[in-house]
Amino acid sequence: MEGKTILTGIRVNSEMTLGNFLGALLPMTRLANKYSANNKINIFIPDLHTIISDVDGELQKNLVKEIKYYLAAGLVLNENVHIYRQSYVPAHSELCWILNCVATMGETSRMIQYKEKSHNGDQSTNVGIFDYPILMAADILLYDANYVPVGEDQFQHIELTRDIASRFNNKFGEIFVLPENTENQVKFIESANGAGGVRIRDLQNPEKKMSKSAEAENSKIMMNDDPAKVTKKIMSAQTDSLGKIAFDMFNQPGISNLLQIESLVSGVPLQDVISTWAGESHYGDLKKKVAETVSTYLSDFQAKVAEISDEEVYKILEEGERYANEVANKKLFEVQKAFKLR
Ligand code: TRP
């Protein structure tokens, strides 16, 4: 593959769960490293998306930390890799406004994330939560992005981006490049680690996604957890009483989740992890292995994060933002011309 643009944004939170990391940041890092010799890689911090919910006062600190996380995860920088903050590239907001005049209430109201976050359209919901996917469309379309690795809960937003872009192109000509459809996105993500659109599960309620807001401490692994904590949490993970180790998200979500975590953290393809454990029945052995894999990975990761300075991060951002403004403003100008704004 060459000449493609791969783009993603990951929202900054006070701390990331292992689920966020394995579902988004780590696969993006592996994809970037795999493709950056011959393709463009854009990684940005969607700080404007972050402010749809209360900002905890640590946004800048969190954002710097997230970039350190990419570097600690092994992201290799070269002239094709650009990292930038969304709010430092004003074209994102302006294109969002213009696309607001292309997108419909109907299609935007159908977004599952909006329905969930607004509790089915509660009237006190801020408009940013509704408009979220349109800003996301702008993030993607400004850069002619082909591949947009995201967690599966965001696939619907990429489909919406495609719909908006093709409506725009039908009216004004081929100004936007459509990102690939969900099927191709999944295949692309799989090319990094053998798993597309991964959703790491809550350790105590494996039917649910691992979430930062889960009440039980043992439900989630945080990226700054120490090895003892990690081990305790994994050893107490909920499983089932079937007594066999197999990958079956429906009947054995807890065990499947552990296999998935083992695969993603170690970089061993899921199928290989599954066959290694096939025929085994001692859940405790699997838990011990996963606990070891994850705690070793995390202590190494945390040590690397501690070594990266803020100055290094800001230098990377400044270069990225110079590049991003140049590319984005060019695209925005074409769009403005289409609407006779220029
Ligand atoms: N919505 C994404 C998430 O919650 C973050 C995001 C914002 C994004 N804009 C994007 C991802 C553009 C990919 C492309 O994870």
Tab-separated table of C-alpha atoms and ligand atoms in Angstrom:
chain	number	residue	atom	x	y	z
A	1	MET	CA	0.000	0.000	0.000
A	2	GLU	CA	1.260	3.490	-0.792
A	3	GLY	CA	0.119	7.057	-1.189
A	4	LYS	CA	-2.752	6.661	1.277
A	5	THR	CA	-3.588	8.813	4.260
A	6	ILE	CA	-4.216	7.181	7.601
A	7	LEU	CA	-5.747	9.436	10.226
A	8	THR	CA	-7.039	9.112	13.714
A	9	GLY	CA	-7.866	11.112	16.811
A	10	ILE	CA	-8.166	9.820	20.320
A	11	ARG	CA	-9.879	11.929	22.929
A	12	VAL	CA	-7.860	12.770	25.997
A	13	ASN	CA	-9.068	11.682	29.358
A	14	SER	CA	-7.618	12.090	32.801
A	15	GLU	CA	-6.290	8.556	32.484
A	16	MET	CA	-6.729	5.945	29.818
A	17	THR	CA	-7.989	2.437	30.478
A	18	LEU	CA	-6.200	-0.529	28.997
A	19	GLY	CA	-9.330	-0.846	26.854
A	20	ASN	CA	-8.857	2.595	25.297
A	21	PHE	CA	-5.203	1.831	24.785
A	22	LEU	CA	-5.665	-1.571	23.155
A	23	GLY	CA	-8.733	-0.530	21.184
A	24	ALA	CA	-7.293	2.605	19.718
A	25	LEU	CA	-3.869	3.933	20.607
A	26	LEU	CA	-1.807	0.760	20.298
A	27	PRO	CA	-3.316	-0.466	16.998
A	28	MET	CA	-2.888	3.021	15.552
A	29	THR	CA	0.743	2.987	16.605
A	30	ARG	CA	1.311	-0.394	14.994
A	31	LEU	CA	-0.466	0.676	11.816
A	32	ALA	CA	1.533	3.894	11.648
A	33	ASN	CA	4.810	2.054	11.994
A	34	LYS	CA	3.794	-0.502	9.413
A	35	TYR	CA	2.726	2.008	6.760
A	36	SER	CA	4.580	5.274	7.409
A	37	ALA	CA	7.385	4.654	4.907
A	38	ASN	CA	5.025	5.140	1.936
A	39	ASN	CA	1.861	6.688	3.356
A	40	LYS	CA	0.855	9.745	5.344
A	41	ILE	CA	0.028	9.291	8.987
A	42	ASN	CA	-1.983	11.972	10.793
A	43	ILE	CA	-2.530	11.598	14.503
A	44	PHE	CA	-4.363	14.397	16.214
A	45	ILE	CA	-5.736	15.286	19.610
A	46	PRO	CA	-9.460	16.113	19.260
A	47	ASP	CA	-9.423	18.689	22.056
A	48	LEU	CA	-12.591	20.330	20.709
A	49	HIS	CA	-14.375	17.013	21.006
A	50	THR	CA	-13.148	16.725	24.567
A	51	ILE	CA	-15.017	19.833	25.693
A	52	ILE	CA	-18.447	18.304	25.024
A	53	SER	CA	-18.167	17.188	28.620
A	54	ASP	CA	-16.832	19.097	31.607
A	55	VAL	CA	-13.134	19.727	31.322
A	56	ASP	CA	-11.301	18.719	34.442
A	57	GLY	CA	-8.739	21.526	34.294
A	58	GLU	CA	-6.003	19.137	33.235
A	59	LEU	CA	-6.667	19.132	29.500
A	60	GLN	CA	-3.193	20.369	28.534
A	61	LYS	CA	-1.462	17.973	30.877
A	62	ASN	CA	-3.576	15.072	29.639
A	63	LEU	CA	-2.923	15.920	26.040
A	64	VAL	CA	0.824	16.031	26.488
A	65	LYS	CA	0.605	12.714	28.281
A	66	GLU	CA	-1.334	11.161	25.433
A	67	ILE	CA	1.392	12.039	22.978
A	68	LYS	CA	3.925	10.547	25.341
A	69	TYR	CA	1.772	7.425	25.304
A	70	TYR	CA	2.080	7.156	21.530
A	71	LEU	CA	5.834	7.494	21.786
A	72	ALA	CA	6.059	5.003	24.653
A	73	ALA	CA	3.853	2.603	22.694
A	74	GLY	CA	6.607	2.677	20.079
A	75	LEU	CA	5.425	5.196	17.496
A	76	VAL	CA	8.308	5.863	15.126
A	77	LEU	CA	8.416	9.418	13.811
A	78	ASN	CA	9.496	10.245	10.282
A	79	GLU	CA	8.643	12.925	7.711
A	80	ASN	CA	5.288	11.253	6.941
A	81	VAL	CA	4.043	11.219	10.519
A	82	HIS	CA	2.308	14.342	11.848
A	83	ILE	CA	0.852	14.914	15.285
A	84	TYR	CA	-1.297	17.972	16.007
A	85	ARG	CA	-4.002	19.462	18.187
A	86	GLN	CA	-7.392	19.931	16.543
A	87	SER	CA	-7.985	23.375	18.064
A	88	TYR	CA	-4.666	24.616	16.688
A	89	VAL	CA	-5.983	24.037	13.166
A	90	PRO	CA	-8.997	26.373	12.914
A	91	ALA	CA	-10.051	24.888	9.561
A	92	HIS	CA	-11.598	21.969	11.475
A	93	SER	CA	-14.172	24.217	13.148
A	94	GLU	CA	-14.891	26.144	10.003
A	95	LEU	CA	-15.399	23.048	7.871
A	96	CYS	CA	-17.584	21.638	10.641
A	97	TRP	CA	-19.854	24.668	10.321
A	98	ILE	CA	-20.060	24.320	6.565
A	99	LEU	CA	-20.817	20.604	6.828
A	100	ASN	CA	-23.551	21.452	9.346
A	101	CYS	CA	-25.264	22.999	6.351
A	102	VAL	CA	-24.922	19.748	4.381
A	103	ALA	CA	-25.755	17.151	7.033
A	104	THR	CA	-29.370	16.579	8.048
A	105	MET	CA	-31.024	16.481	11.454
A	106	GLY	CA	-32.354	13.050	10.584
A	107	GLU	CA	-29.047	11.333	9.908
A	108	THR	CA	-27.270	13.064	12.772
A	109	SER	CA	-30.041	12.215	15.270
A	110	ARG	CA	-29.699	8.562	14.359
A	111	MET	CA	-26.161	8.330	15.705
A	112	ILE	CA	-26.040	5.827	18.551
A	113	GLN	CA	-23.394	7.729	20.471
A	114	TYR	CA	-25.597	10.833	20.416
A	115	LYS	CA	-28.624	8.874	21.566
A	116	GLU	CA	-26.638	7.356	24.407
A	117	LYS	CA	-24.906	10.516	25.514
A	118	SER	CA	-28.083	12.602	25.300
A	119	HIS	CA	-30.237	9.927	26.953
A	120	ASN	CA	-32.359	9.790	23.822
A	121	GLY	CA	-32.398	13.476	23.073
A	122	ASP	CA	-32.788	14.979	26.522
A	123	GLN	CA	-33.306	18.707	25.893
A	124	SER	CA	-30.595	19.821	28.295
A	125	THR	CA	-27.934	18.069	26.160
A	126	ASN	CA	-25.380	20.501	24.756
A	127	VAL	CA	-25.401	20.991	20.999
A	128	GLY	CA	-21.773	19.881	20.785
A	129	ILE	CA	-22.808	16.343	21.653
A	130	PHE	CA	-25.201	16.393	18.730
A	131	ASP	CA	-22.702	17.994	16.382
A	132	TYR	CA	-19.845	15.717	17.427
A	133	PRO	CA	-19.873	13.495	14.312
A	134	ILE	CA	-19.945	16.490	11.979
A	135	LEU	CA	-16.758	17.874	13.505
A	136	MET	CA	-15.368	14.371	13.157
A	137	ALA	CA	-16.308	14.404	9.464
A	138	ALA	CA	-14.393	17.673	9.090
A	139	ASP	CA	-11.367	16.137	10.853
A	140	ILE	CA	-11.341	13.353	8.298
A	141	LEU	CA	-12.305	15.157	5.082
A	142	LEU	CA	-9.805	18.011	5.414
A	143	TYR	CA	-6.950	15.578	4.860
A	144	ASP	CA	-8.333	13.199	2.210
A	145	ALA	CA	-8.034	10.418	4.770
A	146	ASN	CA	-8.575	6.903	3.408
A	147	TYR	CA	-8.185	4.869	6.565
A	148	VAL	CA	-9.466	6.021	9.913
A	149	PRO	CA	-8.677	3.432	12.568
A	150	VAL	CA	-11.191	3.746	15.407
A	151	GLY	CA	-13.020	1.536	17.854
A	152	GLU	CA	-16.164	-0.129	16.592
A	153	ASP	CA	-18.405	2.380	18.389
A	154	GLN	CA	-17.122	5.007	15.954
A	155	PHE	CA	-17.773	3.134	12.693
A	156	GLN	CA	-21.193	4.716	12.390
A	157	HIS	CA	-19.566	8.155	12.386
A	158	ILE	CA	-17.297	7.152	9.523
A	159	GLU	CA	-20.286	5.962	7.514
A	160	LEU	CA	-21.952	9.298	8.208
A	161	THR	CA	-18.802	11.058	6.999
A	162	ARG	CA	-19.040	9.096	3.759
A	163	ASP	CA	-22.695	10.055	3.319
A	164	ILE	CA	-22.042	13.746	3.895
A	165	ALA	CA	-18.992	13.752	1.628
A	166	SER	CA	-20.750	12.049	-1.235
A	167	ARG	CA	-23.758	14.387	-0.954
A	168	PHE	CA	-21.352	17.323	-1.075
A	169	ASN	CA	-19.414	15.878	-4.028
A	170	ASN	CA	-22.614	15.184	-5.983
A	171	LYS	CA	-23.514	18.816	-5.716
A	172	PHE	CA	-20.126	20.496	-6.078
A	173	GLY	CA	-17.765	18.042	-7.773
A	174	GLU	CA	-15.100	15.712	-6.426
A	175	ILE	CA	-13.685	17.879	-3.662
A	176	PHE	CA	-13.693	15.306	-0.876
A	177	VAL	CA	-12.059	11.896	-0.812
A	178	LEU	CA	-14.396	9.404	0.851
A	179	PRO	CA	-12.856	7.370	3.651
A	180	GLU	CA	-13.071	3.629	3.031
A	181	ASN	CA	-16.228	1.831	4.150
A	182	THR	CA	-16.485	-0.027	7.431
A	183	GLU	CA	-15.615	-3.409	5.962
A	184	ASN	CA	-12.377	-2.076	4.516
A	185	GLN	CA	-11.608	-0.137	7.667
A	186	VAL	CA	-11.915	-3.346	9.676
A	187	LYS	CA	-9.664	-5.231	7.264
A	188	PHE	CA	-7.158	-2.444	7.492
A	189	ILE	CA	-7.133	-2.438	11.281
A	190	GLU	CA	-6.733	-6.211	11.200
A	191	SER	CA	-3.566	-5.773	9.194
A	192	ALA	CA	-1.925	-4.324	12.331
A	193	ASN	CA	-2.795	-6.909	14.916
A	194	GLY	CA	-5.238	-9.466	13.616
A	195	ALA	CA	-8.214	-7.829	15.310
A	196	GLY	CA	-10.501	-5.160	13.897
A	197	GLY	CA	-12.627	-2.755	15.915
A	198	VAL	CA	-11.661	-4.348	19.183
A	199	ARG	CA	-13.775	-3.748	22.258
A	200	ILE	CA	-12.026	-4.723	25.468
A	201	ARG	CA	-14.563	-5.777	28.085
A	202	ASP	CA	-15.183	-4.820	31.692
A	203	LEU	CA	-13.353	-7.399	33.825
A	204	GLN	CA	-16.276	-7.790	36.206
A	205	ASN	CA	-19.104	-7.513	33.645
A	206	PRO	CA	-17.580	-8.848	30.428
A	207	GLU	CA	-20.799	-8.245	28.499
A	208	LYS	CA	-19.974	-4.545	28.740
A	209	LYS	CA	-17.159	-2.455	27.333
A	210	MET	CA	-14.310	-1.607	29.725
A	211	SER	CA	-15.129	1.921	30.741
A	212	LYS	CA	-13.301	4.561	32.699
A	213	SER	CA	-16.537	5.420	34.466
A	214	ALA	CA	-17.163	1.888	35.755
A	215	GLU	CA	-17.667	2.061	39.521
A	216	ALA	CA	-15.836	-1.076	40.575
A	217	GLU	CA	-12.053	-0.574	40.614
A	218	ASN	CA	-11.627	-4.196	39.555
A	219	SER	CA	-13.621	-3.633	36.380
A	220	LYS	CA	-10.917	-1.704	34.601
A	221	ILE	CA	-7.166	-1.570	34.234
A	222	MET	CA	-5.725	1.916	34.098
A	223	MET	CA	-2.523	2.647	32.187
A	224	ASN	CA	-0.848	3.904	35.361
A	225	ASP	CA	-1.769	0.894	37.514
A	226	ASP	CA	1.192	-0.767	39.193
A	227	PRO	CA	1.938	-4.462	38.539
A	228	ALA	CA	0.446	-5.662	41.826
A	229	LYS	CA	-2.825	-3.892	41.104
A	230	VAL	CA	-2.919	-5.238	37.548
A	231	THR	CA	-2.352	-8.776	38.765
A	232	LYS	CA	-5.046	-8.500	41.405
A	233	LYS	CA	-7.570	-7.176	38.924
A	234	ILE	CA	-6.891	-9.825	36.305
A	235	MET	CA	-6.897	-12.662	38.814
A	236	SER	CA	-10.339	-11.551	39.991
A	237	ALA	CA	-11.812	-11.232	36.474
A	238	GLN	CA	-15.245	-12.783	36.010
A	239	THR	CA	-15.291	-15.860	33.799
A	240	ASP	CA	-17.862	-18.660	33.485
A	241	SER	CA	-18.399	-22.225	34.615
A	242	LEU	CA	-17.944	-23.981	31.275
A	243	GLY	CA	-14.455	-25.144	32.172
A	244	LYS	CA	-12.826	-24.796	28.759
A	245	ILE	CA	-10.691	-22.081	27.262
A	246	ALA	CA	-12.187	-21.010	23.958
A	247	PHE	CA	-12.873	-17.808	22.102
A	248	ASP	CA	-16.629	-17.365	22.215
A	249	MET	CA	-17.691	-13.795	22.943
A	250	PHE	CA	-21.315	-14.842	23.331
A	251	ASN	CA	-21.042	-17.734	25.785
A	252	GLN	CA	-17.637	-16.998	27.298
A	253	PRO	CA	-17.139	-13.232	27.170
A	254	GLY	CA	-14.787	-13.170	30.181
A	255	ILE	CA	-12.403	-15.801	28.844
A	256	SER	CA	-12.562	-14.363	25.343
A	257	ASN	CA	-11.703	-10.962	26.734
A	258	LEU	CA	-8.603	-12.348	28.434
A	259	LEU	CA	-7.486	-14.072	25.228
A	260	GLN	CA	-8.019	-10.828	23.366
A	261	ILE	CA	-6.003	-8.837	25.884
A	262	GLU	CA	-3.181	-11.376	25.776
A	263	SER	CA	-3.060	-11.192	21.995
A	264	LEU	CA	-3.099	-7.413	21.736
A	265	VAL	CA	-0.570	-6.738	24.456
A	266	SER	CA	1.882	-9.405	23.324
A	267	GLY	CA	1.391	-8.693	19.616
A	268	VAL	CA	0.755	-12.406	18.974
A	269	PRO	CA	-2.172	-12.871	16.542
A	270	LEU	CA	-5.421	-13.822	18.287
A	271	GLN	CA	-5.720	-17.093	16.380
A	272	ASP	CA	-2.322	-18.186	17.683
A	273	VAL	CA	-3.214	-17.298	21.262
A	274	ILE	CA	-6.482	-19.212	20.897
A	275	SER	CA	-4.757	-22.325	19.586
A	276	THR	CA	-2.109	-22.189	22.314
A	277	TRP	CA	-4.861	-22.402	24.934
A	278	ALA	CA	-7.253	-24.707	23.101
A	279	GLY	CA	-7.960	-27.832	25.154
A	280	GLU	CA	-6.836	-26.188	28.410
A	281	SER	CA	-9.327	-25.888	31.214
A	282	HIS	CA	-7.572	-24.106	34.102
A	283	TYR	CA	-8.792	-20.532	34.053
A	284	GLY	CA	-6.262	-19.661	36.770
A	285	ASP	CA	-3.356	-20.493	34.442
A	286	LEU	CA	-4.698	-18.259	31.736
A	287	LYS	CA	-5.260	-15.441	34.217
A	288	LYS	CA	-1.713	-15.784	35.551
A	289	LYS	CA	-0.267	-15.604	32.052
A	290	VAL	CA	-2.352	-12.587	31.083
A	291	ALA	CA	-1.530	-10.832	34.363
A	292	GLU	CA	2.165	-11.368	33.714
A	293	THR	CA	1.971	-10.171	30.108
A	294	VAL	CA	0.035	-7.042	31.032
A	295	SER	CA	2.006	-6.067	34.133
A	296	THR	CA	5.349	-6.520	32.395
A	297	TYR	CA	4.129	-4.470	29.465
A	298	LEU	CA	2.747	-1.702	31.666
A	299	SER	CA	5.774	-1.268	33.895
A	300	ASP	CA	8.012	-1.019	30.850
A	301	PHE	CA	5.544	1.407	29.260
A	302	GLN	CA	5.335	3.591	32.361
A	303	ALA	CA	9.126	3.808	32.548
A	304	LYS	CA	9.277	4.975	28.937
A	305	VAL	CA	6.577	7.608	29.507
A	306	ALA	CA	8.555	9.012	32.423
A	307	GLU	CA	11.597	9.529	30.195
A	308	ILE	CA	9.895	11.756	27.612
A	309	SER	CA	10.006	15.498	28.283
A	310	ASP	CA	7.180	17.994	27.720
A	311	GLU	CA	9.522	20.049	25.513
A	312	GLU	CA	9.963	17.128	23.174
A	313	VAL	CA	6.189	16.820	22.864
A	314	TYR	CA	5.659	20.524	22.156
A	315	LYS	CA	8.294	20.458	19.431
A	316	ILE	CA	6.486	17.568	17.741
A	317	LEU	CA	3.163	19.437	17.996
A	318	GLU	CA	4.515	22.642	16.511
A	319	GLU	CA	5.854	20.832	13.466
A	320	GLY	CA	2.596	18.890	13.118
A	321	GLU	CA	0.443	21.977	13.364
A	322	ARG	CA	2.442	23.846	10.755
A	323	TYR	CA	1.902	20.940	8.382
A	324	ALA	CA	-1.761	20.402	9.268
A	325	ASN	CA	-2.704	24.056	8.812
A	326	GLU	CA	-1.139	24.082	5.379
A	327	VAL	CA	-2.993	20.978	4.179
A	328	ALA	CA	-6.300	21.804	5.874
A	329	ASN	CA	-6.441	25.405	4.681
A	330	LYS	CA	-5.999	24.302	1.085
A	331	LYS	CA	-8.964	21.938	1.319
A	332	LEU	CA	-11.058	24.476	3.203
A	333	PHE	CA	-10.448	27.052	0.472
A	334	GLU	CA	-11.819	24.679	-2.166
A	335	VAL	CA	-14.918	24.124	-0.062
A	336	GLN	CA	-15.363	27.840	0.538
A	337	LYS	CA	-15.162	28.423	-3.205
A	338	ALA	CA	-17.806	25.775	-3.828
A	339	PHE	CA	-20.166	27.671	-1.503
A	340	LYS	CA	-19.232	31.016	-3.083
A	341	LEU	CA	-17.712	32.164	0.194
A	342	ARG	CA	-14.563	32.968	-1.750
B	1	TRP	N1	-14.604	10.114	18.085
B	1	TRP	C1	-13.314	9.545	18.273
B	1	TRP	C2	-13.308	8.759	19.570
B	1	TRP	O1	-14.104	8.997	20.455
B	1	TRP	C3	-12.249	10.598	18.299
B	1	TRP	C4	-12.196	11.349	17.016
B	1	TRP	C5	-12.548	12.633	16.816
B	1	TRP	C6	-11.761	10.845	15.757
B	1	TRP	N2	-12.366	12.979	15.511
B	1	TRP	C7	-11.891	11.896	14.846
B	1	TRP	C8	-11.295	9.625	15.343
B	1	TRP	C9	-11.560	11.731	13.507
B	1	TRP	C10	-10.954	9.465	14.014
B	1	TRP	C11	-11.091	10.502	13.089
B	1	TRP	O2	-12.489	7.904	19.737
